[in-house]
Amino acid sequence: MVQYLHDLLGHFPELMHVGVYYLIFFNTNALSVYQGGLVDAVVPFMGESITDGTLATFLKQPGDHVEVDEPIAQIETDKVTIDVASPEAGVLQKFVAKEGDTVEPGTKIAVISKSGENVSHVAPSEKLRSKAASKPSAEKKKADKEKPKEETSLPKPKAETSPPKPKAETSPPKPKAPSPPRPKPSATEPQLPPRERERRVPMTRLRKRVATRLKDSQNTFAMLTTFNEVDMTNLMKLRSDYKEAFVEKHGVKLGLMSGFIKAAVSGLQNQPIINAVIDGDDIIYRDYIDISIAVGTPKGLVVPVIRNAEKMNFAEIEKEINTLAKKANDGSISIDEMAGGSFTISNGGVYGSLLSTPIINPPQSAILGMHSIVNRPMVVGGEIVSRPMMYIALTYDHRLIDGREAVFFLRRIKDVVEDPRRLLLDI
């Protein structure tokens, strides 16, 4: 079959890309036979909305033994990091792409030898270092040869232009003399650190994507933030009283996030405009509630989505949060698990944030910000007592949501968190 396809493509070169994708995606074993025991490792399909990525790093080096489906490289996209797996067991023969290259699905990045023959054990980094070491020496020799020529050629123009020297003093270029030197900073101005102590690092695709989306959000929405404070006493007591029984029955710990998600679901059901979005001249009302949870990872901010949160109980929410958070931190979260979402919750309190104004995650219309719990003196029943308090913030698109709806929504969050029994009685 492969030989037939090869002969056919020889007569119709314009169909070459069809044959390549056929071999890549449908007949990898045939490819290894056609190439005499060599298999190409190619970039896999990365998602419907992702057309290319950056070859971030190689996990293996030429000469290393690899197993079937063992990751040999990582592709960094705007949203997630994707592994390139070895299609066959064998020895990594060579790389045909280098780190930092922009690659598309189907791009060949490495060759795997099933037999282990003709394998180079020299890593590309060593080759680059040897080339880099030889290149400056060659350039230095070339510069040394050209240097005397420049020195001997300089006196000639001076001899020819020596008579009009007085003209140069009165000519227009004279005012340019004071422009090059910068004004000396005064003693009170801060001194910038020397360049030797600076380093320039290219932004990752994920960081660039986050930066673009956040700036677009600021430029698009008429953002306004309203605040309130929540007494966490009852929710924390509920967790403390039932944490052991909860773990024993459901196999997962009871956290505070599930309580806030349930409160947000109740608030969104009471104020459906918070769950809506502007689309052109229309307003789209969503009859489902998909809660996005902002998770900070070493590689950047990702926002996995809890689907149909209105149909889930505390245990189901906690299990889903744990699963998504684990995937986000180890880089195995998929595009589908981050797509969509109708409302976002961001918990800056895990980092110690006392108060913030979160930025809306487009194409949503609002975001709830949680913060750290701090014991503060509060007046309860005419007496001053210490209570665990949390500031909460709601940033919303004022083009769509009025202050009335925003305040009512945040009040509903406060009421449910301060008295979780309201969820049982639906009041």
Coordinates of C-alpha atoms in Angstrom, one line a residue:
M1 CA 0.0 0.0 0.0
V2 CA 2.8 2.4 0.9
Q3 CA 4.7 1.7 -2.3
Y4 CA 1.6 2.2 -4.3
L5 CA 1.0 5.6 -2.6
H6 CA 4.6 6.6 -3.2
D7 CA 4.4 5.8 -6.9
L8 CA 1.1 7.6 -7.2
L9 CA 2.5 10.8 -5.5
G10 CA 5.4 10.6 -7.9
H11 CA 3.0 11.3 -10.8
F12 CA 0.9 13.8 -8.8
P13 CA 3.2 16.0 -6.7
E14 CA 0.3 18.3 -5.8
L15 CA -1.1 15.5 -3.7
M16 CA 2.0 15.1 -1.7
H17 CA 0.6 16.7 1.4
V18 CA -2.4 14.3 1.3
G19 CA 0.0 11.3 1.3
V20 CA 2.0 12.8 4.1
Y21 CA -1.0 13.2 6.4
Y22 CA -2.2 9.8 5.4
L23 CA 1.0 8.2 6.6
I24 CA 1.2 10.4 9.7
F25 CA -2.3 9.9 11.0
F26 CA -3.6 6.7 9.6
N27 CA -0.6 4.4 8.9
T28 CA 2.3 5.0 11.2
N29 CA 3.5 1.4 11.0
A30 CA 3.6 1.5 7.2
L31 CA 5.7 4.7 7.5
S32 CA 8.3 2.8 9.5
V33 CA 8.4 0.0 7.0
Y34 CA 8.8 2.4 4.0
Q35 CA 11.7 4.2 5.7
G36 CA 13.5 1.0 6.5
G37 CA 12.9 0.8 10.3
L38 CA 12.8 4.6 10.9
V39 CA 9.7 6.3 12.3
D40 CA 9.0 10.0 12.3
A41 CA 7.7 11.6 15.5
V42 CA 5.3 14.3 14.5
V43 CA 3.3 17.0 16.2
P44 CA -0.2 15.7 17.1
F45 CA -3.5 17.4 16.7
M46 CA -3.6 20.2 19.3
G47 CA -7.3 21.2 19.3
E48 CA -9.8 22.9 16.9
S49 CA -8.8 26.4 17.9
I50 CA -5.0 25.8 17.9
T51 CA -3.2 26.0 14.6
D52 CA 0.4 26.0 15.8
G53 CA 2.7 25.9 18.8
T54 CA 6.2 26.5 20.0
L55 CA 8.6 23.5 20.4
A56 CA 9.4 24.3 24.1
T57 CA 11.7 21.5 25.1
F58 CA 13.0 18.0 24.3
L59 CA 12.5 15.5 27.0
K60 CA 14.9 13.0 25.4
Q61 CA 18.3 13.2 23.6
P62 CA 19.7 11.4 20.6
G63 CA 20.8 7.9 21.6
D64 CA 18.1 7.6 24.4
H65 CA 15.8 4.5 24.3
V66 CA 12.1 5.4 24.1
E67 CA 9.0 3.3 24.6
V68 CA 5.7 3.5 22.6
D69 CA 3.8 6.6 23.5
E70 CA 6.6 7.9 25.8
P71 CA 6.8 11.7 25.6
I72 CA 9.9 12.9 23.8
A73 CA 9.1 16.7 23.5
Q74 CA 6.7 19.3 24.7
I75 CA 4.8 21.8 22.5
E76 CA 3.7 25.0 24.2
T77 CA 0.5 26.5 22.8
D78 CA -1.6 29.6 23.8
K79 CA -3.6 27.5 26.3
V80 CA -1.9 24.2 27.2
T81 CA 1.3 22.3 26.9
I82 CA 1.1 19.2 24.7
D83 CA 3.4 16.2 24.7
V84 CA 4.8 14.7 21.5
A85 CA 4.9 10.9 22.0
S86 CA 7.1 8.4 20.3
P87 CA 5.1 6.3 17.8
E88 CA 7.3 3.3 18.2
A89 CA 9.7 1.7 20.7
G90 CA 13.3 2.2 19.7
V91 CA 16.2 4.6 19.9
L92 CA 15.9 8.4 19.3
Q93 CA 18.1 8.8 16.2
K94 CA 18.0 12.6 15.6
F95 CA 16.1 15.8 15.9
V96 CA 14.9 17.5 12.7
A97 CA 13.6 20.6 14.6
K98 CA 15.0 22.7 17.3
E99 CA 13.7 24.3 20.5
G100 CA 11.9 27.5 19.9
D101 CA 10.6 26.5 16.4
T102 CA 7.0 27.2 15.5
V103 CA 5.4 23.9 14.5
E104 CA 2.0 22.8 13.2
P105 CA 0.1 19.5 13.5
G106 CA 1.9 16.9 11.4
T107 CA 5.3 18.6 11.5
K108 CA 8.1 16.1 11.9
I109 CA 10.4 16.9 14.8
A110 CA 12.4 13.7 15.4
V111 CA 13.3 10.3 13.9
I112 CA 13.0 7.1 15.9
S113 CA 15.2 4.1 14.9
K114 CA 13.5 0.8 15.6
S115 CA 16.7 -1.0 15.2
G116 CA 18.9 1.5 17.0
E117 CA 21.4 1.8 14.0
N118 CA 23.1 5.0 12.8
V119 CA 22.2 6.8 16.0
S120 CA 24.1 9.9 16.9
H121 CA 24.8 10.2 20.6
V122 CA 25.7 13.9 20.4
A123 CA 23.1 16.2 21.7
P124 CA 22.2 19.3 19.6
S125 CA 23.2 21.6 22.4
E126 CA 26.8 20.3 22.2
K127 CA 26.9 20.8 18.4
L128 CA 25.6 24.3 18.8
R129 CA 28.2 25.1 21.5
S130 CA 31.0 23.9 19.2
K131 CA 29.7 25.9 16.3
A132 CA 29.2 29.0 18.5
A133 CA 32.8 28.6 19.8
S134 CA 34.3 28.4 16.3
K135 CA 32.2 31.1 14.8
P136 CA 33.5 34.0 17.0
S137 CA 37.1 33.0 16.2
A138 CA 36.5 33.0 12.5
E139 CA 34.8 36.4 12.8
K140 CA 37.7 37.7 14.9
K141 CA 40.2 36.7 12.2
K142 CA 38.1 38.4 9.6
A143 CA 37.9 41.6 11.6
D144 CA 41.7 41.6 12.2
K145 CA 42.3 41.4 8.5
E146 CA 39.9 44.2 7.7
K147 CA 41.1 46.4 10.6
P148 CA 44.4 47.6 9.0
K149 CA 42.5 48.6 5.8
E150 CA 40.2 50.8 7.8
E151 CA 43.1 52.4 9.6
T152 CA 45.0 53.3 6.4
S153 CA 41.9 54.5 4.6
L154 CA 40.9 56.9 7.4
P155 CA 43.8 59.5 6.9
K156 CA 43.0 60.0 3.2
P157 CA 39.5 61.5 3.8
K158 CA 41.0 63.7 6.5
A159 CA 43.7 65.0 4.1
E160 CA 41.1 65.8 1.5
T161 CA 38.6 67.5 3.8
S162 CA 41.2 69.4 5.8
P163 CA 40.8 72.7 3.9
P164 CA 37.1 73.1 4.5
K165 CA 37.6 72.5 8.2
P166 CA 36.5 76.0 9.3
K167 CA 33.2 75.4 7.4
A168 CA 32.5 72.4 9.6
E169 CA 32.6 74.7 12.7
T170 CA 29.9 77.0 11.3
S171 CA 27.9 74.3 9.5
P172 CA 24.5 73.1 10.7
P173 CA 25.8 69.8 12.2
K174 CA 27.4 71.9 15.0
P175 CA 24.1 72.0 17.1
K176 CA 24.1 68.2 17.1
A177 CA 27.0 68.1 19.5
P178 CA 25.1 68.8 22.7
S179 CA 22.3 66.3 21.8
P180 CA 24.1 63.0 22.3
P181 CA 24.9 63.4 25.9
R182 CA 21.9 62.7 28.1
P183 CA 21.1 65.1 31.0
K184 CA 22.9 64.1 34.1
P185 CA 20.4 62.8 36.7
S186 CA 20.2 64.7 40.0
A187 CA 21.2 63.2 43.3
T188 CA 17.5 62.5 44.1
E189 CA 16.7 60.6 40.9
P190 CA 16.8 56.8 41.2
Q191 CA 19.7 55.1 39.4
L192 CA 18.8 52.3 37.0
P193 CA 20.7 49.1 37.6
P194 CA 23.6 48.4 35.2
R195 CA 22.8 46.3 32.1
E196 CA 25.1 43.5 33.3
R197 CA 22.5 42.8 36.0
E198 CA 19.5 42.6 33.5
R199 CA 18.4 39.6 31.6
R200 CA 15.9 39.3 28.8
V201 CA 13.7 36.2 28.6
P202 CA 11.2 35.6 25.9
M203 CA 7.6 35.4 27.0
T204 CA 5.9 32.0 26.8
R205 CA 2.9 31.5 24.5
L206 CA 0.7 31.0 27.5
R207 CA 1.9 34.3 29.2
K208 CA 1.5 36.2 25.9
R209 CA -2.0 34.8 25.5
V210 CA -3.0 35.7 29.1
A211 CA -1.5 39.2 28.7
T212 CA -3.5 39.8 25.4
R213 CA -6.8 38.5 26.9
L214 CA -6.5 40.6 30.0
K215 CA -5.7 43.7 28.1
D216 CA -8.6 43.1 25.6
S217 CA -10.9 42.7 28.6
Q218 CA -9.9 46.1 30.0
N219 CA -10.3 47.7 26.5
T220 CA -13.7 46.0 25.9
F221 CA -15.7 46.0 29.1
A222 CA -16.9 48.9 31.2
M223 CA -15.7 47.2 34.4
L224 CA -16.9 48.2 37.8
T225 CA -16.2 46.4 41.1
T226 CA -18.4 46.3 44.2
F227 CA -17.3 44.9 47.6
N228 CA -18.8 43.2 50.6
E229 CA -17.5 41.3 53.6
V230 CA -18.5 37.8 54.8
D231 CA -18.5 36.3 58.3
M232 CA -17.0 32.9 57.7
T233 CA -17.9 31.5 61.2
N234 CA -20.8 29.2 60.2
L235 CA -19.2 27.8 57.0
M236 CA -16.0 27.1 58.8
K237 CA -17.9 25.4 61.7
L238 CA -19.9 23.4 59.2
R239 CA -16.6 22.1 57.6
S240 CA -15.1 21.4 61.0
D241 CA -18.1 19.5 62.3
Y242 CA -18.5 17.2 59.3
K243 CA -15.0 17.0 57.7
E244 CA -14.3 13.5 58.9
A245 CA -17.7 12.1 58.0
F246 CA -17.5 13.8 54.6
V247 CA -14.1 12.3 53.8
E248 CA -15.3 8.9 55.0
K249 CA -18.4 8.9 52.8
H250 CA -17.1 10.7 49.7
G251 CA -13.4 10.2 49.8
V252 CA -12.6 13.9 49.4
K253 CA -12.0 16.7 51.8
L254 CA -14.7 19.4 52.3
G255 CA -13.3 22.8 51.4
L256 CA -14.5 26.3 51.4
M257 CA -14.6 26.6 47.6
S258 CA -17.5 24.3 47.2
G259 CA -19.5 26.5 49.6
F260 CA -18.8 29.6 47.5
I261 CA -19.6 27.7 44.3
K262 CA -23.0 26.7 45.7
A263 CA -23.5 30.3 46.8
A264 CA -22.6 31.6 43.4
V265 CA -25.0 29.2 41.7
S266 CA -27.8 30.5 44.0
G267 CA -26.8 34.1 43.2
L268 CA -26.7 33.4 39.4
Q269 CA -30.2 31.8 39.6
N270 CA -31.5 34.8 41.4
Q271 CA -29.8 37.3 39.1
P272 CA -29.6 35.6 35.7
I273 CA -28.2 38.8 34.0
I274 CA -24.9 38.1 35.8
N275 CA -24.7 34.8 33.8
A276 CA -25.5 36.5 30.5
V277 CA -23.2 38.1 27.9
I278 CA -23.5 40.8 25.2
D279 CA -23.1 39.6 21.7
G280 CA -23.3 42.4 19.2
D281 CA -26.7 44.1 19.7
D282 CA -28.1 41.0 21.5
I283 CA -28.0 39.7 25.0
I284 CA -27.4 35.9 25.4
Y285 CA -29.0 34.4 28.5
R286 CA -27.4 31.1 29.5
D287 CA -29.8 28.5 31.0
Y288 CA -26.8 26.6 32.4
I289 CA -24.1 27.5 34.9
D290 CA -20.5 26.6 34.1
I291 CA -18.2 28.0 36.8
S292 CA -14.6 28.7 35.8
I293 CA -12.1 28.4 38.6
A294 CA -8.9 30.5 38.1
V295 CA -5.8 28.4 39.0
G296 CA -2.3 29.8 39.2
T297 CA 0.3 27.3 37.9
P298 CA 4.1 27.6 37.5
K299 CA 3.6 28.2 33.8
G300 CA 0.8 30.8 34.1
L301 CA -2.9 31.3 34.8
V302 CA -5.4 28.6 33.6
V303 CA -9.1 28.6 34.1
P304 CA -10.7 25.1 34.1
V305 CA -14.4 24.9 34.0
I306 CA -16.9 23.0 36.3
R307 CA -19.8 22.1 33.9
N308 CA -23.4 22.3 35.0
A309 CA -22.5 23.3 38.6
E310 CA -26.2 23.9 39.3
K311 CA -26.8 20.1 39.2
M312 CA -23.9 19.1 41.5
N313 CA -23.7 18.6 45.2
F314 CA -20.9 19.6 47.5
A315 CA -19.0 16.3 47.1
E316 CA -19.2 16.3 43.3
I317 CA -17.9 19.9 43.2
E318 CA -15.0 19.1 45.5
K319 CA -14.0 16.0 43.4
E320 CA -14.2 18.0 40.2
I321 CA -12.1 20.8 41.7
N322 CA -9.4 18.4 42.9
T323 CA -9.3 16.6 39.5
L324 CA -9.0 19.9 37.5
A325 CA -6.5 21.5 39.8
K326 CA -4.3 18.4 39.7
K327 CA -4.4 18.4 35.9
A328 CA -3.7 22.1 35.7
N329 CA -0.6 21.9 37.9
D330 CA 0.9 18.9 36.1
G331 CA 0.2 20.4 32.7
S332 CA -2.2 17.6 31.5
I333 CA -5.3 19.6 31.4
S334 CA -7.0 19.6 27.9
I335 CA -8.4 22.4 25.8
D336 CA -12.0 21.1 26.3
E337 CA -11.7 21.3 30.1
M338 CA -10.9 25.0 29.8
A339 CA -13.3 26.0 27.1
G340 CA -16.5 27.9 27.8
G341 CA -17.6 29.0 31.3
S342 CA -20.3 31.5 32.1
F343 CA -18.9 32.9 35.4
T344 CA -15.5 32.9 37.1
I345 CA -14.4 32.6 40.7
S346 CA -10.8 33.6 41.6
N347 CA -9.4 32.9 45.1
G348 CA -6.5 35.2 45.7
G349 CA -6.8 34.4 49.4
V350 CA -4.7 31.3 49.0
Y351 CA -1.8 33.6 48.3
G352 CA -2.6 36.0 51.2
S353 CA -4.5 38.7 49.2
L354 CA -6.6 40.8 51.4
L355 CA -8.4 42.8 48.7
S356 CA -8.3 43.0 44.9
T357 CA -10.3 44.0 41.8
P358 CA -10.3 41.0 39.6
I359 CA -10.5 41.3 35.8
I360 CA -13.4 39.8 33.8
N361 CA -12.6 36.6 31.9
P362 CA -14.1 37.2 28.4
P363 CA -16.6 36.3 27.0
Q364 CA -18.1 36.3 30.5
S365 CA -19.7 39.4 32.2
A366 CA -18.6 39.1 35.8
I367 CA -16.0 37.5 38.1
L368 CA -16.1 36.9 41.9
G369 CA -12.9 37.5 43.9
M370 CA -12.3 35.7 47.2
H371 CA -9.7 36.8 49.6
S372 CA -7.9 35.8 52.8
I373 CA -9.7 35.1 56.0
V374 CA -8.6 37.5 58.8
N375 CA -9.9 37.7 62.4
R376 CA -11.3 41.1 62.9
P377 CA -13.3 42.8 65.7
M378 CA -16.9 42.9 64.8
V379 CA -20.0 44.1 66.6
V380 CA -22.4 41.1 67.1
G381 CA -25.5 41.6 69.3
G382 CA -24.1 44.8 70.7
E383 CA -20.8 43.3 71.7
I384 CA -17.4 43.4 70.1
V385 CA -16.2 39.9 69.2
S386 CA -13.5 38.5 67.1
R387 CA -14.8 36.9 63.9
P388 CA -13.1 35.3 60.8
M389 CA -13.9 37.8 58.0
M390 CA -13.3 37.7 54.3
Y391 CA -13.7 40.5 51.8
I392 CA -15.4 39.5 48.5
A393 CA -15.4 41.5 45.3
L394 CA -17.5 41.3 42.2
T395 CA -16.2 42.9 39.0
Y396 CA -18.9 43.2 36.4
D397 CA -19.6 44.6 32.9
H398 CA -21.5 47.8 33.6
R399 CA -22.7 47.9 30.0
L400 CA -24.9 44.9 30.8
I401 CA -25.2 44.7 34.5
D402 CA -26.6 47.5 36.7
G403 CA -25.3 48.3 40.1
R404 CA -28.6 47.0 41.6
E405 CA -28.2 43.5 40.2
A406 CA -24.5 43.4 41.1
V407 CA -25.1 44.4 44.7
F408 CA -28.0 41.9 45.1
F409 CA -25.9 39.1 43.7
L410 CA -23.0 39.9 46.2
R411 CA -25.5 40.1 49.0
R412 CA -26.8 36.7 48.1
I413 CA -23.3 35.3 48.3
K414 CA -22.9 36.8 51.7
D415 CA -26.2 35.5 53.0
V416 CA -25.7 31.9 51.9
V417 CA -22.1 31.7 53.1
E418 CA -22.9 33.2 56.5
D419 CA -25.9 30.8 56.9
P420 CA -25.6 27.7 54.6
R421 CA -29.0 26.4 55.9
R422 CA -30.5 28.8 53.3
L423 CA -29.5 26.4 50.6
L424 CA -31.5 23.6 52.2
L425 CA -34.6 25.8 52.6
D426 CA -34.1 27.7 49.4
I427 CA -34.6 31.1 51.0

